[in-house]
JSON list of C-alpha atoms in Angstrom, two decimals:
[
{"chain": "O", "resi": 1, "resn": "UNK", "atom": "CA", "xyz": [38.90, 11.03, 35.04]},
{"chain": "O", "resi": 2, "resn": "UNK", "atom": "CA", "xyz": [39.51, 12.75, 38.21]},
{"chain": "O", "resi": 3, "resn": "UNK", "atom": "CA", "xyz": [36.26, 14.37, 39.85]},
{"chain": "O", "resi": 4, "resn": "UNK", "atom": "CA", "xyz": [37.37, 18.01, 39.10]},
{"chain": "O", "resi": 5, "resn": "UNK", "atom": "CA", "xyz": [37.39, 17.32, 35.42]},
{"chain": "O", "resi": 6, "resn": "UNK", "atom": "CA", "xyz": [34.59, 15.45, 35.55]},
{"chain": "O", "resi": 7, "resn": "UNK", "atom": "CA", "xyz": [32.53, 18.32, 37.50]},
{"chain": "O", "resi": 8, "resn": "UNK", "atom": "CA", "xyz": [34.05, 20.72, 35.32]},
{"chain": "O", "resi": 9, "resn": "UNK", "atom": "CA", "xyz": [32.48, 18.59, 31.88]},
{"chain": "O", "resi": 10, "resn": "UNK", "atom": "CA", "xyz": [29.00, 18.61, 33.97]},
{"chain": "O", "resi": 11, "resn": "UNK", "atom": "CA", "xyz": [28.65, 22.26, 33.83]},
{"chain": "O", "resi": 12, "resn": "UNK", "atom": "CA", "xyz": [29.54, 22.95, 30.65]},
{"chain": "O", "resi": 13, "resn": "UNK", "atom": "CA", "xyz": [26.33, 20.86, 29.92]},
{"chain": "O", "resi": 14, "resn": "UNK", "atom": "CA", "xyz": [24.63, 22.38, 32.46]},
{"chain": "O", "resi": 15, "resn": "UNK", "atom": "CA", "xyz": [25.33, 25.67, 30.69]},
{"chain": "O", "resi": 16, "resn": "UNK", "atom": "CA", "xyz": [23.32, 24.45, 27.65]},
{"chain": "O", "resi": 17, "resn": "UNK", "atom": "CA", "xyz": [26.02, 23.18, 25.88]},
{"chain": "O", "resi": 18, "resn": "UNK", "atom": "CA", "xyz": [24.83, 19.29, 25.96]},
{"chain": "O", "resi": 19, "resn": "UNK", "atom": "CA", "xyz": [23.42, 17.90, 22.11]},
{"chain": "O", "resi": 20, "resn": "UNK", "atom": "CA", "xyz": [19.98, 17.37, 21.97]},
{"chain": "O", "resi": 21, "resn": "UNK", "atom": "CA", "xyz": [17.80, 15.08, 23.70]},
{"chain": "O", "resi": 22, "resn": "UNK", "atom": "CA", "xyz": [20.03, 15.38, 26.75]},
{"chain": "O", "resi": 23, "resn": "UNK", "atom": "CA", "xyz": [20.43, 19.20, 27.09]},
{"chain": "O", "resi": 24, "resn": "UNK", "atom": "CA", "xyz": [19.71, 20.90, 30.47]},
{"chain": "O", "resi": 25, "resn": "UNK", "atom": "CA", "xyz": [16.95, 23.36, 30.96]},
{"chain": "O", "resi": 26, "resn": "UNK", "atom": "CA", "xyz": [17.27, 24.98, 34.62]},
{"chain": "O", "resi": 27, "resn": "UNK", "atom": "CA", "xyz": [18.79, 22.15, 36.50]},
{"chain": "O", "resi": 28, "resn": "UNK", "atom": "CA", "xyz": [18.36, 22.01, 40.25]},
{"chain": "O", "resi": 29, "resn": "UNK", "atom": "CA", "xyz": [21.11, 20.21, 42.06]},
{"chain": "O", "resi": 30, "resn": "UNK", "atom": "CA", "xyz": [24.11, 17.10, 41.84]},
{"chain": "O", "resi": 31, "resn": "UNK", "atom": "CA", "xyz": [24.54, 14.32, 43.82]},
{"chain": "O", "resi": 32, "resn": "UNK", "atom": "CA", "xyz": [27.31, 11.75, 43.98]},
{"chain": "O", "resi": 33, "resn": "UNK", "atom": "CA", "xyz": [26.78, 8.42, 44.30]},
{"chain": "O", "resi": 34, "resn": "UNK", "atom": "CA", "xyz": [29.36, 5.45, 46.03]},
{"chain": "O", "resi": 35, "resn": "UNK", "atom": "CA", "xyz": [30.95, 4.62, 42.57]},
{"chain": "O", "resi": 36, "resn": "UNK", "atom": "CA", "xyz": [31.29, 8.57, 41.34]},
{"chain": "O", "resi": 37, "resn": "UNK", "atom": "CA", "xyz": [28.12, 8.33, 39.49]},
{"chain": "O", "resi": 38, "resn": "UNK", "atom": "CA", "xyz": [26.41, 11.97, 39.16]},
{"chain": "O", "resi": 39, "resn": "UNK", "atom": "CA", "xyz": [23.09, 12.51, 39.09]},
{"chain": "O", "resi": 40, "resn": "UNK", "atom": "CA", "xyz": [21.47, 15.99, 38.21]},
{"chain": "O", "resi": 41, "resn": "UNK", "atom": "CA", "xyz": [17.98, 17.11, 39.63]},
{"chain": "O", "resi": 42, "resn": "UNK", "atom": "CA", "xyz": [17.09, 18.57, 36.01]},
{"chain": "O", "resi": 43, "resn": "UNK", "atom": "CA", "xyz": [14.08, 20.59, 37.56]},
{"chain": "O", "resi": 44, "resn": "UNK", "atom": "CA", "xyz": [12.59, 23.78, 36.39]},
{"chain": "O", "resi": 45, "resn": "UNK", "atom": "CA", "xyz": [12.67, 23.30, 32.83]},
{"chain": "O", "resi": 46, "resn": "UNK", "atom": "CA", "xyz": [12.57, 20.05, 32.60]},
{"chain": "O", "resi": 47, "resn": "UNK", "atom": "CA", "xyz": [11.16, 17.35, 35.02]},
{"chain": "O", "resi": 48, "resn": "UNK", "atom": "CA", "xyz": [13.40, 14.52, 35.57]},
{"chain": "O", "resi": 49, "resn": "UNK", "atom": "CA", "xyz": [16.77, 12.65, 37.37]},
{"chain": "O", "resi": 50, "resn": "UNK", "atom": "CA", "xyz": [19.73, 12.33, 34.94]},
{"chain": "O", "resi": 51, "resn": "UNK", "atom": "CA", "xyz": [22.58, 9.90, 35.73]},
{"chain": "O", "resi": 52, "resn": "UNK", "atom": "CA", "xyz": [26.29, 10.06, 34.76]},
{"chain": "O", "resi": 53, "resn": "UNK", "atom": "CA", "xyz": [29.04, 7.42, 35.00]},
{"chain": "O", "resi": 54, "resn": "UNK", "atom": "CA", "xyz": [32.34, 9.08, 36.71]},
{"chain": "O", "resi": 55, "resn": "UNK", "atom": "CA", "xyz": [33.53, 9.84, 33.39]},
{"chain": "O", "resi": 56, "resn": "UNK", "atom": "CA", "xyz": [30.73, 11.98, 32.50]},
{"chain": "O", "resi": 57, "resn": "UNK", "atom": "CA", "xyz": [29.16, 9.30, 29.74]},
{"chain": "O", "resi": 58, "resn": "UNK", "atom": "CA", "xyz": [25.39, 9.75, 30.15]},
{"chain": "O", "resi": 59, "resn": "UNK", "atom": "CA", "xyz": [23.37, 6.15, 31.82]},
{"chain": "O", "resi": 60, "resn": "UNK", "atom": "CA", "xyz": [20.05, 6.93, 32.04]},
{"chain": "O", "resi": 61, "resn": "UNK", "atom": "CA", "xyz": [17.58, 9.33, 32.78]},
{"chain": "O", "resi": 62, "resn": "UNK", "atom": "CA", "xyz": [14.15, 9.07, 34.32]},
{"chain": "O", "resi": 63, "resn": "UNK", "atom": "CA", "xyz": [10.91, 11.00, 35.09]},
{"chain": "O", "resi": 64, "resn": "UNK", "atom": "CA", "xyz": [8.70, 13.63, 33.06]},
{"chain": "O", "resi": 65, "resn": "UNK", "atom": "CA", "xyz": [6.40, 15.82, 34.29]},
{"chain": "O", "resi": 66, "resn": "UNK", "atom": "CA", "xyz": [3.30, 15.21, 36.29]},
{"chain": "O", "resi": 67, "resn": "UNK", "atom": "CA", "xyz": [1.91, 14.25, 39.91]},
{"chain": "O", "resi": 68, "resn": "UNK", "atom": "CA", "xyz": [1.53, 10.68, 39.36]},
{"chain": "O", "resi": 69, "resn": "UNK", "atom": "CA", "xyz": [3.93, 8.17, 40.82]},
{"chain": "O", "resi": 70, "resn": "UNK", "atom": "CA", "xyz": [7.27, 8.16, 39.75]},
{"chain": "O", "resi": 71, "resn": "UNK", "atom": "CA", "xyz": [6.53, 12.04, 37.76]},
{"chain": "O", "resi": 72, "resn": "UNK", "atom": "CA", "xyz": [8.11, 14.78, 38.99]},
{"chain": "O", "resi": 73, "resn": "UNK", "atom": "CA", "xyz": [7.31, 18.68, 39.58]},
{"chain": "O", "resi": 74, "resn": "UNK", "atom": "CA", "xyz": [10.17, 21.09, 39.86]},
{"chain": "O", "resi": 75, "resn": "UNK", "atom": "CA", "xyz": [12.47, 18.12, 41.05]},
{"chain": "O", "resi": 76, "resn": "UNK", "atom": "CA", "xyz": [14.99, 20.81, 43.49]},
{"chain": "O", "resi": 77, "resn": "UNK", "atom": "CA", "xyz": [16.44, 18.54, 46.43]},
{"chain": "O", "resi": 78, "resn": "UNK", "atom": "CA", "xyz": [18.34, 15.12, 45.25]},
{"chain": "O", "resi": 79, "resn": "UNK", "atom": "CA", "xyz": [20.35, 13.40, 47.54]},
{"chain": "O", "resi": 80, "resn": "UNK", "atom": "CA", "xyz": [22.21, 9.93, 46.99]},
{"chain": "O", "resi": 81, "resn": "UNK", "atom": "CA", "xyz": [22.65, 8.02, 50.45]},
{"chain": "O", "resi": 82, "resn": "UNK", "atom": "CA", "xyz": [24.98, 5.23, 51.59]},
{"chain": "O", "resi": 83, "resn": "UNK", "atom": "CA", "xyz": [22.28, 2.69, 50.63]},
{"chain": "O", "resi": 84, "resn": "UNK", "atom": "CA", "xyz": [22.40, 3.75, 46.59]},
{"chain": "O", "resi": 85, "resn": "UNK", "atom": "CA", "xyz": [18.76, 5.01, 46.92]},
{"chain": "O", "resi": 86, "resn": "UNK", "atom": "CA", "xyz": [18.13, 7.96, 45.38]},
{"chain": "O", "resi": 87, "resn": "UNK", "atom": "CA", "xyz": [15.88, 10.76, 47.31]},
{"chain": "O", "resi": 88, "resn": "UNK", "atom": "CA", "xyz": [14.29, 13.47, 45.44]},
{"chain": "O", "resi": 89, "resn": "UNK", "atom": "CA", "xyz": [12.85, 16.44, 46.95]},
{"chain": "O", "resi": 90, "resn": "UNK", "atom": "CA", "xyz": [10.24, 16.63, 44.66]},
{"chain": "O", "resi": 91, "resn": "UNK", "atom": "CA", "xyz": [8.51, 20.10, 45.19]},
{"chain": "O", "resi": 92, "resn": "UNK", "atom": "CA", "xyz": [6.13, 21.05, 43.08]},
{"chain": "O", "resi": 93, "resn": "UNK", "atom": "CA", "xyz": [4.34, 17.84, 43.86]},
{"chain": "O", "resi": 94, "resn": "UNK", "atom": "CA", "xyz": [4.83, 18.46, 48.19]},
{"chain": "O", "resi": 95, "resn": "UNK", "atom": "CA", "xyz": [6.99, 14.85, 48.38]},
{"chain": "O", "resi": 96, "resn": "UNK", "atom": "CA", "xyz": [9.81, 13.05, 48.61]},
{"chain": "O", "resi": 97, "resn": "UNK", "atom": "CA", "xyz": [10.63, 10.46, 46.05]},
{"chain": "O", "resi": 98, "resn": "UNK", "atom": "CA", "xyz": [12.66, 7.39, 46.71]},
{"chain": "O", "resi": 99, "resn": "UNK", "atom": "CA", "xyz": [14.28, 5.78, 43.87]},
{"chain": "O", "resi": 100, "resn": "UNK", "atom": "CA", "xyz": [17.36, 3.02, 43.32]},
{"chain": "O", "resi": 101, "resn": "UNK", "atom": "CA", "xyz": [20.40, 3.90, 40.63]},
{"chain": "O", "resi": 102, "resn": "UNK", "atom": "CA", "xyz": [17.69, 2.99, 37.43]},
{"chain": "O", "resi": 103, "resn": "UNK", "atom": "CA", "xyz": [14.84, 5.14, 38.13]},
{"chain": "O", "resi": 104, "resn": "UNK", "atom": "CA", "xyz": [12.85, 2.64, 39.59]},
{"chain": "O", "resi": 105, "resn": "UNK", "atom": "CA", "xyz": [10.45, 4.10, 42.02]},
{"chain": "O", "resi": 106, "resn": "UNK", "atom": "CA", "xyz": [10.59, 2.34, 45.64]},
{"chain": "O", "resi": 107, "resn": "UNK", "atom": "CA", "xyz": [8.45, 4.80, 48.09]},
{"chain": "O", "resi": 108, "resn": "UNK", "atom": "CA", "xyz": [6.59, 8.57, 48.29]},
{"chain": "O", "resi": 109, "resn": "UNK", "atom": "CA", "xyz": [6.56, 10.11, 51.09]},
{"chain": "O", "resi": 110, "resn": "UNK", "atom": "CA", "xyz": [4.13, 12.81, 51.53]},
{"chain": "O", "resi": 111, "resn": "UNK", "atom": "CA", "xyz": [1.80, 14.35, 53.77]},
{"chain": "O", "resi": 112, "resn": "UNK", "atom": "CA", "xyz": [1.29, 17.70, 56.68]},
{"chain": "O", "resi": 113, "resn": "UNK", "atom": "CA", "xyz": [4.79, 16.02, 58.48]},
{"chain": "O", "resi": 114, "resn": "UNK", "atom": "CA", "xyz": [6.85, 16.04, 55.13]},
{"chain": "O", "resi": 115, "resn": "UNK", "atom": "CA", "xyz": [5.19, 19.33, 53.93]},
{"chain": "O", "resi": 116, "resn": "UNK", "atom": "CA", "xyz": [6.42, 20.78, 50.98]},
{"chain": "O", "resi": 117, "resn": "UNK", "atom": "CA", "xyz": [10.28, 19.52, 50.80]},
{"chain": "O", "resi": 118, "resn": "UNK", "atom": "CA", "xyz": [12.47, 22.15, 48.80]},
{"chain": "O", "resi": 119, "resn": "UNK", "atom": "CA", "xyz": [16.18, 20.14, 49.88]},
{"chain": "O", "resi": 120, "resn": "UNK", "atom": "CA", "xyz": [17.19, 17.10, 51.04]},
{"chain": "O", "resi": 121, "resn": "UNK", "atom": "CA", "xyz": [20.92, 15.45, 52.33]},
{"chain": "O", "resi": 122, "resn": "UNK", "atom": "CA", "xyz": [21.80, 12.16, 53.58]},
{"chain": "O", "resi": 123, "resn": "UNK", "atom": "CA", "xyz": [24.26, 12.24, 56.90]},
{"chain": "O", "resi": 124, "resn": "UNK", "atom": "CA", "xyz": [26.79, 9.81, 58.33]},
{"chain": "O", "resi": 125, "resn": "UNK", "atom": "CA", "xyz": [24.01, 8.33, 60.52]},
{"chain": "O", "resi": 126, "resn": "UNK", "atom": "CA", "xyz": [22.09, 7.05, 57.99]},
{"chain": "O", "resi": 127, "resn": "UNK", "atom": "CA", "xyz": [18.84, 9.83, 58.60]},
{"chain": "O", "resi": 128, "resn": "UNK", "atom": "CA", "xyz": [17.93, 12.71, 56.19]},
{"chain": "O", "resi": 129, "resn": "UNK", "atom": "CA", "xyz": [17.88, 15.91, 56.32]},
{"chain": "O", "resi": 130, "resn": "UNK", "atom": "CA", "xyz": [14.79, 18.11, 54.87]},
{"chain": "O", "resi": 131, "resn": "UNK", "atom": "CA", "xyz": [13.80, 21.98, 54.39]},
{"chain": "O", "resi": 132, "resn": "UNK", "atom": "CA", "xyz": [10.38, 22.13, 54.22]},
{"chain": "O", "resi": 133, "resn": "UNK", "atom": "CA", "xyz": [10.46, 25.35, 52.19]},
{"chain": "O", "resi": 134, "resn": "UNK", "atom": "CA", "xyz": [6.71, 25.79, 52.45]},
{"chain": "O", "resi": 135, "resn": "UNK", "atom": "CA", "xyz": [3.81, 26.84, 49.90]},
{"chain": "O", "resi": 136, "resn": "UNK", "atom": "CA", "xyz": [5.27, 30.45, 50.56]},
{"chain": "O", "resi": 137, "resn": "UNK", "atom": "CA", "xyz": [1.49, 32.16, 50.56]},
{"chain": "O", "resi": 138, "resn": "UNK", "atom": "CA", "xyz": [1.55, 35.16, 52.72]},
{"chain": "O", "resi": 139, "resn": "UNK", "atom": "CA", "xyz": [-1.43, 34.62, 55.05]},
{"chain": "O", "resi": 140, "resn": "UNK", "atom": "CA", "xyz": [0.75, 30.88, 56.44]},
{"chain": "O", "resi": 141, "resn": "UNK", "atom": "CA", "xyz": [4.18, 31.39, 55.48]},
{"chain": "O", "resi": 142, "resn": "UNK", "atom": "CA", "xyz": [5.67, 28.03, 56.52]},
{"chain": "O", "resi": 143, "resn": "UNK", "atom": "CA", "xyz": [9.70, 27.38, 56.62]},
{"chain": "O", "resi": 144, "resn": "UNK", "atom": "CA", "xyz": [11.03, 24.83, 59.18]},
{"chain": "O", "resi": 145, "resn": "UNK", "atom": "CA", "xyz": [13.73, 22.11, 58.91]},
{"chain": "O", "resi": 146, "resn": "UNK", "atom": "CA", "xyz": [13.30, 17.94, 59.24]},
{"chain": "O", "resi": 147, "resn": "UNK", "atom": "CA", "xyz": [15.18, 15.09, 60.28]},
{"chain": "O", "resi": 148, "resn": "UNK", "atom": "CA", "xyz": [13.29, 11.96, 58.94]},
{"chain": "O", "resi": 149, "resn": "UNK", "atom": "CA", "xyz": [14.38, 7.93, 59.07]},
{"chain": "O", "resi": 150, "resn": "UNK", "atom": "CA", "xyz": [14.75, 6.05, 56.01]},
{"chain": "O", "resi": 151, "resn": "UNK", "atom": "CA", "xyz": [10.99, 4.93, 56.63]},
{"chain": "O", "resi": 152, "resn": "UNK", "atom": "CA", "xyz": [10.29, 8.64, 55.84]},
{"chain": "O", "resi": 153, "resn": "UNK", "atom": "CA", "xyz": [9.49, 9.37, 59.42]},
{"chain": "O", "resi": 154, "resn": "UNK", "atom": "CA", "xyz": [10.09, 12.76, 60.62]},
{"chain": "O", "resi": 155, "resn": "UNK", "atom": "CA", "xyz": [12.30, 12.00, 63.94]},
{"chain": "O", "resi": 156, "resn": "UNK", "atom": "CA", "xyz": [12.84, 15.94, 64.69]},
{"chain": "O", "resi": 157, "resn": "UNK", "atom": "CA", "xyz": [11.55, 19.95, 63.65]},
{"chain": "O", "resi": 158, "resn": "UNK", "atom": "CA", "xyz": [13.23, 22.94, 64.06]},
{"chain": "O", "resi": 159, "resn": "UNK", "atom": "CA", "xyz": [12.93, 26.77, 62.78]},
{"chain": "O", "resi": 160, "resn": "UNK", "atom": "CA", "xyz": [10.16, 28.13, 61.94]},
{"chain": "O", "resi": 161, "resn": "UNK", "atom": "CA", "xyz": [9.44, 30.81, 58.82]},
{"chain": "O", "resi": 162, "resn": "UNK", "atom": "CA", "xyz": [10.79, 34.16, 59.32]},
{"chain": "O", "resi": 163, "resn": "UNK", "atom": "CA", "xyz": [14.08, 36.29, 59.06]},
{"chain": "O", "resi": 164, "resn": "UNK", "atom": "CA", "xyz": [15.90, 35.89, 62.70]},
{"chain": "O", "resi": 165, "resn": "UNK", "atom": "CA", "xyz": [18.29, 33.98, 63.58]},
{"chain": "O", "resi": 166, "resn": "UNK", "atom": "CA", "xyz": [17.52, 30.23, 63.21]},
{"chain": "O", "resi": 167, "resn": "UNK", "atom": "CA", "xyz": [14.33, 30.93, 61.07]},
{"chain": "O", "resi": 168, "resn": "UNK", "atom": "CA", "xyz": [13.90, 30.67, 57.81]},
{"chain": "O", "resi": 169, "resn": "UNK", "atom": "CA", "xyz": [12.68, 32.43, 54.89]},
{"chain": "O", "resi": 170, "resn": "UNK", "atom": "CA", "xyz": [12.63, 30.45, 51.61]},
{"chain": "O", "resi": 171, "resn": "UNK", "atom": "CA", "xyz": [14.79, 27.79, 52.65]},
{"chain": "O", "resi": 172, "resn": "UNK", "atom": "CA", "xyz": [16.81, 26.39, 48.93]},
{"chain": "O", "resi": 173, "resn": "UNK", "atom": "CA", "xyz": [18.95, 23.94, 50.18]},
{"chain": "O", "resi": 174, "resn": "UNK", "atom": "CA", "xyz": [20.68, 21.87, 53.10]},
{"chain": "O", "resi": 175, "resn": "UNK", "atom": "CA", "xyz": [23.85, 19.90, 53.62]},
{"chain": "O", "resi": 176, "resn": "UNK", "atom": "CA", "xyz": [25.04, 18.13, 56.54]},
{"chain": "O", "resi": 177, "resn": "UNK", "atom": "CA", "xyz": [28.89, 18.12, 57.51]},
{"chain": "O", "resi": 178, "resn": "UNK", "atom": "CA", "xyz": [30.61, 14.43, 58.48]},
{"chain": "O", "resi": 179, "resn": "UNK", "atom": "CA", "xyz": [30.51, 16.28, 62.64]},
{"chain": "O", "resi": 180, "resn": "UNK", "atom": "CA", "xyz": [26.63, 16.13, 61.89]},
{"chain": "O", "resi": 181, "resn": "UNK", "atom": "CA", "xyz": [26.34, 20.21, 61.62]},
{"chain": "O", "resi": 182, "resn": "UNK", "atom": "CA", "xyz": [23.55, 21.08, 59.04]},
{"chain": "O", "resi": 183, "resn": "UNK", "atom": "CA", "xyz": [24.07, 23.83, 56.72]},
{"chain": "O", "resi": 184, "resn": "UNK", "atom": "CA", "xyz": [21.11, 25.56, 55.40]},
{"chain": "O", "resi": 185, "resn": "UNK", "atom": "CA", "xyz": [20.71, 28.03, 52.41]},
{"chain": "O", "resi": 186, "resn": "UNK", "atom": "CA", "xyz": [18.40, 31.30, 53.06]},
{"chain": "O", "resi": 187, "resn": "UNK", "atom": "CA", "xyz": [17.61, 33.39, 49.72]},
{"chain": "O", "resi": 188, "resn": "UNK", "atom": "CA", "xyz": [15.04, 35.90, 51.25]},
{"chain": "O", "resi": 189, "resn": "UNK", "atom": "CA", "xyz": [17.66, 35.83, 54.26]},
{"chain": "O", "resi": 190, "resn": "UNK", "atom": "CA", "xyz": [20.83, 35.85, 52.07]},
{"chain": "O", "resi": 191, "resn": "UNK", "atom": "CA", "xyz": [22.84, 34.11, 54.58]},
{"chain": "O", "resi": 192, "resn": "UNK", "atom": "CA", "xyz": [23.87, 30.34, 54.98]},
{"chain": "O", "resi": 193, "resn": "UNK", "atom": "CA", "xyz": [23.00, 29.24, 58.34]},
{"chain": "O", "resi": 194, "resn": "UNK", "atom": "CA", "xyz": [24.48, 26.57, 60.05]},
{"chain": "O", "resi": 195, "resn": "UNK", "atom": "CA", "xyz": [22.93, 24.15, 63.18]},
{"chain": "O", "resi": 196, "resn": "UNK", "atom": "CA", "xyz": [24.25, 21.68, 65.53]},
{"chain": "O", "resi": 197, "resn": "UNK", "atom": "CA", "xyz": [22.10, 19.60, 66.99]},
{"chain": "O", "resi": 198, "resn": "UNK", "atom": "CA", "xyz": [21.66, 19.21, 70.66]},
{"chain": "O", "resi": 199, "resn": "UNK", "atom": "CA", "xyz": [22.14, 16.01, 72.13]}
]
């Protein structure tokens, strides 16, 4: 099944369309993985990863709702890197979960450096990309962007909250291009912002 048809199947069930136990309820965000795999971020309604094979057949799914290890909290970053790890930005909880292709849970990473991760992407280089979306209160408005190892070390910081140019306000999303320009999604802003990173 070619990936257009195979996207296309995926939201139709993302629409509310899938039987129950497997329907969506506010899904977050897709991710590939190196075999065509898709995995859905099924975040605001419900709390947990969903896999795919390439021809849409359903795998596994894993988390439910909570802060412990392993549970998830508005799961609304995912990201699938060249290693077949899977990285959720899991942001009701302020982390980033590492798990492998069957839910098995293999680091957090959390803490003031990490902050509260709202996206996440994987580039050529083998780093990640973060926004750090913030705990939006109004008195410390916090909105910067992160480029961590696969240790979950933050190697670089950027932005800062705010609506000029290269600032962010409510920062959804991030994607990194294969020429290593990062892409960044804006809602208070309304814009898509894009960065290249000075060598």
């Amino acid at each position: 099944m070619s990936r257009v048809r195979t996207r296309s199947l995926l939201l139709v069930a993302l629409a509310g369309c899938a039987p129950d136990p497997y329907a969506f309820d506010k899904p977050t965000d897709v991710a590939f993985g190196r075999e065509g795999d898709i995995y859905v971020a099924d975040g605001y309604g419900n709390a947990r990863i969903a896999r795919f094979d390439a021809s849409g057949q359903l795998v596994t799914t894993w988390g439910s709702r909570g802060s412990a290890p392993g549970q998830l909290r508005t799961p609304h970053g995912l990201a699938v890197c060249a290693d077949g790890l899977v990285y959720v930005a899991d942001r009701g909880n302020a982390r980033i979960q590492v798990f492998d292709s069957r839910g098995r849970l293999h680091a957090v990473w959390r803490g003031p450096s990490i902050g509260r991760p709202w996206g996440i992407s994987c580039a050529t280089d083998g780093t990640l990309y973060v926004v750090d979306g913030g705990d939006q209160r109004a008195d410390a408005p916090r909105g910067r962007l992160l480029r961590i190892d696969r240790s979950g070390r933050v190697l670089d910081r950027w932005s800062g909250p705010g609506l000029a140019p290269g600032e962010i306000d409510w920062g959804h999303d991030i994607a990194v291009g294969t020429d290593g320009s990062v892409f960044v999604v804006d809602v208070r802003g309304r814009r898509v912002q894009k960065f290249r990173r000075v060598r």
